[in-house]
mmCIF file of C-alpha atoms in Angstrom:
data_model
loop_
_atom_site.group_PDB
_atom_site.id
_atom_site.type_symbol
_atom_site.label_atom_id
_atom_site.label_comp_id
_atom_site.label_asym_id
_atom_site.label_seq_id
_atom_site.Cartn_x
_atom_site.Cartn_y
_atom_site.Cartn_z
ATOM 1 C CA UNK A 1 5.647 -49.129 -11.992
ATOM 2 C CA UNK A 2 5.732 -52.078 -9.571
ATOM 3 C CA UNK A 3 4.481 -52.270 -5.997
ATOM 4 C CA UNK A 4 5.880 -54.620 -3.375
ATOM 5 C CA UNK A 5 2.398 -55.210 -1.915
ATOM 6 C CA UNK A 6 -0.755 -53.305 -0.985
ATOM 7 C CA UNK A 7 0.992 -51.612 1.960
ATOM 8 C CA UNK A 8 3.659 -50.227 -0.366
ATOM 9 C CA UNK A 9 1.019 -49.037 -2.839
ATOM 10 C CA UNK A 10 -1.000 -47.414 -0.040
ATOM 11 C CA UNK A 11 2.021 -45.542 1.299
ATOM 12 C CA UNK A 12 2.830 -44.192 -2.160
ATOM 13 C CA UNK A 13 -0.789 -43.161 -2.689
ATOM 14 C CA UNK A 14 -0.825 -41.442 0.707
ATOM 15 C CA UNK A 15 2.151 -39.323 -0.381
ATOM 16 C CA UNK A 16 0.316 -38.302 -3.543
ATOM 17 C CA UNK A 17 -2.729 -37.400 -1.441
ATOM 18 C CA UNK A 18 -0.708 -35.517 1.202
ATOM 19 C CA UNK A 19 -2.218 -32.089 0.325
ATOM 20 C CA UNK A 20 -5.485 -33.311 1.882
ATOM 21 C CA UNK A 21 -3.913 -34.056 5.236
ATOM 22 C CA UNK A 22 -5.362 -31.819 7.920
ATOM 23 C CA UNK A 23 -8.788 -31.653 6.283
ATOM 24 C CA UNK A 24 -10.031 -34.839 7.982
ATOM 25 C CA UNK A 25 -10.837 -36.620 4.701
ATOM 26 C CA UNK A 26 -13.157 -39.603 4.637
ATOM 27 C CA UNK A 27 -11.415 -42.557 2.986
ATOM 28 C CA UNK A 28 -13.971 -44.932 1.485
ATOM 29 C CA UNK A 29 -12.391 -48.242 0.542
ATOM 30 C CA UNK A 30 -13.794 -50.733 -1.947
ATOM 31 C CA UNK A 31 -13.780 -54.236 -0.384
ATOM 32 C CA UNK A 32 -12.031 -56.317 -0.189
ATOM 33 C CA UNK A 33 -8.588 -55.409 -1.520
ATOM 34 C CA UNK A 34 -8.994 -51.685 -1.035
ATOM 35 C CA UNK A 35 -9.699 -51.851 2.695
ATOM 36 C CA UNK A 36 -6.213 -52.595 4.124
ATOM 37 C CA UNK A 37 -4.911 -49.854 1.813
ATOM 38 C CA UNK A 38 -7.638 -47.462 2.905
ATOM 39 C CA UNK A 39 -6.711 -47.940 6.554
ATOM 40 C CA UNK A 40 -3.081 -46.945 5.916
ATOM 41 C CA UNK A 41 -4.098 -43.960 3.806
ATOM 42 C CA UNK A 42 -6.624 -42.741 6.383
ATOM 43 C CA UNK A 43 -3.974 -42.979 9.104
ATOM 44 C CA UNK A 44 -1.404 -41.104 7.018
ATOM 45 C CA UNK A 45 -3.872 -38.307 6.222
ATOM 46 C CA UNK A 46 -5.347 -38.083 9.744
ATOM 47 C CA UNK A 47 -8.639 -39.074 8.167
ATOM 48 C CA UNK A 48 -11.471 -41.495 8.798
ATOM 49 C CA UNK A 49 -12.071 -44.906 7.220
ATOM 50 C CA UNK A 50 -15.245 -46.569 5.981
ATOM 51 C CA UNK A 51 -16.258 -48.822 3.107
ATOM 52 C CA UNK A 52 -18.292 -48.153 -0.001
ATOM 53 C CA UNK A 53 -20.042 -51.335 -1.071
ATOM 54 C CA UNK A 54 -20.391 -52.069 -4.761
ATOM 55 C CA UNK A 55 -20.329 -55.290 -6.734
ATOM 56 C CA UNK A 56 -19.327 -56.243 -10.225
ATOM 57 C CA UNK A 57 -22.032 -57.748 -12.450
ATOM 58 C CA UNK A 58 -20.649 -60.801 -14.219
ATOM 59 C CA UNK A 59 -21.627 -61.951 -17.691
ATOM 60 C CA UNK A 60 -23.888 -64.993 -18.168
ATOM 61 C CA UNK A 61 -21.727 -68.095 -17.798
ATOM 62 C CA UNK A 62 -18.605 -65.944 -17.271
ATOM 63 C CA UNK A 63 -18.876 -64.419 -13.785
ATOM 64 C CA UNK A 64 -15.352 -62.947 -13.908
ATOM 65 C CA UNK A 65 -16.142 -60.949 -17.060
ATOM 66 C CA UNK A 66 -17.624 -57.627 -15.935
ATOM 67 C CA UNK A 67 -20.640 -56.301 -17.781
ATOM 68 C CA UNK A 68 -21.401 -53.597 -15.207
ATOM 69 C CA UNK A 69 -21.720 -52.918 -11.494
ATOM 70 C CA UNK A 70 -24.350 -52.230 -8.837
ATOM 71 C CA UNK A 71 -24.289 -50.252 -5.581
ATOM 72 C CA UNK A 72 -26.155 -50.791 -2.294
ATOM 73 C CA UNK A 73 -29.116 -48.700 -3.410
ATOM 74 C CA UNK A 74 -29.633 -50.868 -6.487
ATOM 75 C CA UNK A 75 -28.360 -48.273 -8.955
ATOM 76 C CA UNK A 76 -26.828 -50.199 -11.850
ATOM 77 C CA UNK A 77 -24.346 -49.262 -14.527
ATOM 78 C CA UNK A 78 -24.050 -51.447 -17.629
ATOM 79 C CA UNK A 79 -21.167 -51.506 -20.076
ATOM 80 C CA UNK A 80 -21.821 -51.137 -23.795
ATOM 81 C CA UNK A 81 -20.934 -54.800 -24.316
ATOM 82 C CA UNK A 82 -23.447 -56.125 -21.743
ATOM 83 C CA UNK A 83 -26.115 -57.047 -24.307
ATOM 84 C CA UNK A 84 -23.559 -58.605 -26.628
ATOM 85 C CA UNK A 85 -22.479 -60.823 -23.717
ATOM 86 C CA UNK A 86 -26.043 -62.138 -23.417
ATOM 87 C CA UNK A 87 -27.245 -60.014 -20.484
ATOM 88 C CA UNK A 88 -30.896 -59.259 -21.112
ATOM 89 C CA UNK A 89 -33.106 -57.314 -18.690
ATOM 90 C CA UNK A 90 -34.169 -60.411 -16.760
ATOM 91 C CA UNK A 91 -30.564 -61.558 -16.309
ATOM 92 C CA UNK A 92 -29.425 -58.107 -15.161
ATOM 93 C CA UNK A 93 -32.260 -57.982 -12.609
ATOM 94 C CA UNK A 94 -31.339 -61.421 -11.207
ATOM 95 C CA UNK A 95 -27.622 -60.678 -11.108
ATOM 96 C CA UNK A 96 -28.180 -57.278 -9.473
ATOM 97 C CA UNK A 97 -30.408 -58.827 -6.805
ATOM 98 C CA UNK A 98 -27.834 -61.529 -6.079
ATOM 99 C CA UNK A 99 -25.009 -58.997 -5.733
ATOM 100 C CA UNK A 100 -27.115 -56.733 -3.515
ATOM 101 C CA UNK A 101 -27.664 -59.687 -1.200
ATOM 102 C CA UNK A 102 -23.878 -60.145 -1.005
ATOM 103 C CA UNK A 103 -23.560 -56.458 -0.088
ATOM 104 C CA UNK A 104 -26.287 -56.753 2.530
ATOM 105 C CA UNK A 105 -24.416 -59.584 4.231
ATOM 106 C CA UNK A 106 -21.135 -57.718 4.040
ATOM 107 C CA UNK A 107 -22.618 -54.545 5.495
ATOM 108 C CA UNK A 108 -24.040 -56.566 8.384
ATOM 109 C CA UNK A 109 -20.604 -58.009 9.076
ATOM 110 C CA UNK A 110 -18.390 -54.998 8.377
ATOM 111 C CA UNK A 111 -20.294 -52.283 10.245
ATOM 112 C CA UNK A 112 -22.845 -54.116 12.399
ATOM 113 C CA UNK A 113 -23.343 -51.433 15.050
ATOM 114 C CA UNK A 114 -23.352 -48.236 13.005
ATOM 115 C CA UNK A 115 -24.621 -46.822 9.721
ATOM 116 C CA UNK A 116 -22.208 -45.835 6.943
ATOM 117 C CA UNK A 117 -20.280 -42.631 7.669
ATOM 118 C CA UNK A 118 -21.883 -39.695 5.850
ATOM 119 C CA UNK A 119 -19.567 -38.031 3.286
ATOM 120 C CA UNK A 120 -21.804 -34.963 2.921
ATOM 121 C CA UNK A 121 -19.725 -31.779 2.837
ATOM 122 C CA UNK A 122 -16.439 -33.672 3.242
ATOM 123 C CA UNK A 123 -13.433 -34.523 1.112
ATOM 124 C CA UNK A 124 -14.167 -38.142 0.130
ATOM 125 C CA UNK A 125 -11.394 -40.362 -1.225
ATOM 126 C CA UNK A 126 -12.522 -43.623 -2.840
ATOM 127 C CA UNK A 127 -9.694 -46.176 -2.768
ATOM 128 C CA UNK A 128 -9.168 -49.516 -4.486
ATOM 129 C CA UNK A 129 -6.080 -51.596 -5.258
ATOM 130 C CA UNK A 130 -6.421 -51.014 -9.001
ATOM 131 C CA UNK A 131 -8.781 -50.599 -11.947
ATOM 132 C CA UNK A 132 -9.133 -53.193 -14.677
ATOM 133 C CA UNK A 133 -12.480 -52.275 -16.263
ATOM 134 C CA UNK A 134 -13.394 -49.422 -13.906
ATOM 135 C CA UNK A 135 -16.950 -50.735 -13.457
ATOM 136 C CA UNK A 136 -16.930 -51.104 -9.675
ATOM 137 C CA UNK A 137 -15.107 -47.798 -9.153
ATOM 138 C CA UNK A 138 -17.666 -46.028 -11.331
ATOM 139 C CA UNK A 139 -20.493 -47.428 -9.202
ATOM 140 C CA UNK A 140 -18.623 -46.489 -6.019
ATOM 141 C CA UNK A 141 -18.102 -42.920 -7.179
ATOM 142 C CA UNK A 142 -21.772 -42.637 -8.142
ATOM 143 C CA UNK A 143 -22.850 -43.932 -4.731
ATOM 144 C CA UNK A 144 -20.646 -41.437 -2.879
ATOM 145 C CA UNK A 145 -21.494 -38.498 -5.168
ATOM 146 C CA UNK A 146 -25.193 -39.031 -4.448
ATOM 147 C CA UNK A 147 -24.511 -38.206 -0.800
ATOM 148 C CA UNK A 148 -23.037 -34.773 -1.442
ATOM 149 C CA UNK A 149 -19.286 -34.722 -0.720
ATOM 150 C CA UNK A 150 -17.464 -31.406 -1.015
ATOM 151 C CA UNK A 151 -14.746 -32.952 -3.191
ATOM 152 C CA UNK A 152 -14.664 -36.490 -4.593
ATOM 153 C CA UNK A 153 -11.376 -38.234 -5.370
ATOM 154 C CA UNK A 154 -10.685 -41.575 -7.025
ATOM 155 C CA UNK A 155 -7.351 -42.949 -5.770
ATOM 156 C CA UNK A 156 -5.715 -46.110 -7.133
ATOM 157 C CA UNK A 157 -2.137 -47.307 -7.584
ATOM 158 C CA UNK A 158 -2.615 -48.673 -11.113
ATOM 159 C CA UNK A 159 -5.269 -48.650 -13.827
ATOM 160 C CA UNK A 160 -5.789 -49.488 -17.447
ATOM 161 C CA UNK A 161 -5.982 -46.439 -19.669
ATOM 162 C CA UNK A 162 -9.574 -47.299 -20.612
ATOM 163 C CA UNK A 163 -10.698 -47.722 -16.997
ATOM 164 C CA UNK A 164 -9.185 -44.426 -15.916
ATOM 165 C CA UNK A 165 -10.863 -42.620 -18.811
ATOM 166 C CA UNK A 166 -14.182 -44.227 -17.833
ATOM 167 C CA UNK A 167 -14.130 -43.075 -14.196
ATOM 168 C CA UNK A 168 -12.663 -39.581 -14.591
ATOM 169 C CA UNK A 169 -15.998 -37.879 -15.372
ATOM 170 C CA UNK A 170 -17.491 -39.345 -12.173
ATOM 171 C CA UNK A 171 -15.068 -37.652 -9.767
ATOM 172 C CA UNK A 172 -13.531 -34.244 -9.157
ATOM 173 C CA UNK A 173 -9.995 -35.605 -9.132
ATOM 174 C CA UNK A 174 -8.343 -38.882 -10.127
ATOM 175 C CA UNK A 175 -5.044 -39.897 -8.517
ATOM 176 C CA UNK A 176 -3.419 -42.865 -10.248
ATOM 177 C CA UNK A 177 0.266 -43.672 -9.862
ATOM 178 C CA UNK A 178 0.687 -45.868 -12.941
ATOM 179 C CA UNK A 179 -1.175 -46.273 -16.243
ATOM 180 C CA UNK A 180 0.842 -48.918 -18.114
ATOM 181 C CA UNK A 181 0.386 -49.384 -21.849
ATOM 182 C CA UNK A 182 0.579 -53.165 -21.506
ATOM 183 C CA UNK A 183 -2.023 -53.467 -18.715
ATOM 184 C CA UNK A 184 -3.428 -56.985 -18.367
ATOM 185 C CA UNK A 185 -4.560 -57.406 -14.750
ATOM 186 C CA UNK A 186 -4.241 -55.481 -11.473
ATOM 187 C CA UNK A 187 -2.229 -58.218 -9.749
ATOM 188 C CA UNK A 188 0.386 -58.088 -12.501
ATOM 189 C CA UNK A 189 1.820 -54.907 -10.956
ATOM 190 C CA UNK A 190 2.237 -56.243 -7.404
ATOM 191 C CA UNK A 191 5.073 -58.541 -6.369
ATOM 192 C CA UNK A 192 2.772 -59.835 -3.614
ATOM 193 C CA UNK A 193 -0.981 -59.745 -4.252
ATOM 194 C CA UNK A 194 -2.538 -61.958 -1.610
ATOM 195 C CA UNK A 195 -6.221 -62.657 -1.106
ATOM 196 C CA UNK A 196 -7.998 -60.318 1.334
ATOM 197 C CA UNK A 197 -10.755 -62.084 3.278
ATOM 198 C CA UNK A 198 -13.646 -60.713 5.326
ATOM 199 C CA UNK A 199 -11.791 -61.216 8.625
ATOM 200 C CA UNK A 200 -9.034 -58.903 7.423
ATOM 201 C CA UNK A 201 -11.567 -56.305 6.318
ATOM 202 C CA UNK A 202 -13.310 -56.377 9.713
ATOM 203 C CA UNK A 203 -9.961 -56.090 11.508
ATOM 204 C CA UNK A 204 -8.941 -53.090 9.399
ATOM 205 C CA UNK A 205 -12.232 -51.309 10.044
ATOM 206 C CA UNK A 206 -11.934 -51.963 13.785
ATOM 207 C CA UNK A 207 -8.495 -50.369 14.058
ATOM 208 C CA UNK A 208 -8.194 -46.742 15.183
ATOM 209 C CA UNK A 209 -6.962 -44.321 12.543
ATOM 210 C CA UNK A 210 -3.745 -44.020 14.512
ATOM 211 C CA UNK A 211 -2.427 -46.526 17.057
ATOM 212 C CA UNK A 212 -2.809 -45.571 20.695
ATOM 213 C CA UNK A 213 0.587 -44.822 22.329
ATOM 214 C CA UNK A 214 2.027 -47.603 24.430
ATOM 215 C CA UNK A 215 1.871 -46.944 28.190
ATOM 216 C CA UNK A 216 5.146 -45.417 29.278
ATOM 217 C CA UNK A 217 6.088 -44.209 25.770
ATOM 218 C CA UNK A 218 7.268 -40.644 25.189
ATOM 219 C CA UNK A 219 4.003 -39.876 23.346
ATOM 220 C CA UNK A 220 1.932 -41.014 26.326
ATOM 221 C CA UNK A 221 0.987 -37.897 28.348
ATOM 222 C CA UNK A 222 0.562 -39.989 31.497
ATOM 223 C CA UNK A 223 4.117 -41.213 31.137
ATOM 224 C CA UNK A 224 5.411 -37.627 31.146
ATOM 225 C CA UNK A 225 3.212 -36.804 34.112
ATOM 226 C CA UNK A 226 4.498 -39.779 36.087
ATOM 227 C CA UNK A 227 8.077 -38.899 35.244
ATOM 228 C CA UNK A 228 7.660 -35.333 36.488
ATOM 229 C CA UNK A 229 6.050 -36.534 39.702
ATOM 230 C CA UNK A 230 8.902 -38.899 40.350
ATOM 231 C CA UNK A 231 11.515 -36.184 39.810
ATOM 232 C CA UNK A 232 9.859 -33.924 42.393
ATOM 233 C CA UNK A 233 9.658 -36.556 45.170
#
């Protein structure tokens, strides 16, 4: 299954998640790529958008090779191959501290005037643009579960079979549109897979869940009121 871009993938995911519309779900997007998608999904479901901050732990000398992940609290998950990749306890501690500092800076920029939205007692939907290893999604699900949601959903357009199997036990429901046998990388399944920067994340978080009606539009109650007044003059 191919996606034109993240907007296309988000719209298809929103359709799959449509049964949750009307229950004011909290959509928690994994930055950066998951955030523009999360905004569209939250709008489609009449929900609320926030971020869940987690970071991949890279292997020594190979930062793109995931050996685990860490959340904002410092909770760390390590893959079975972490030690084989040369990650001893001292390395894991240093790498975790470095990634927590990245998260601290991002939190200060993304939501500078408010704390994270509390998922306690709510339907929480954790969104990303895809799962390669599943490490960051696992950490995200753990972080959200610790705060007591009523129902916890992992929602992604595409995932490797191994990643999906890894994260399933950490959520109540997994929604994944495509699990290709020949999975190589998340971007392989998007025709357009552009870089998402911090400015775009901040802009997405600042947008209302649904756009305000334009003045004078048919959905603007003041427009109807003005029209009625004019007819009676």
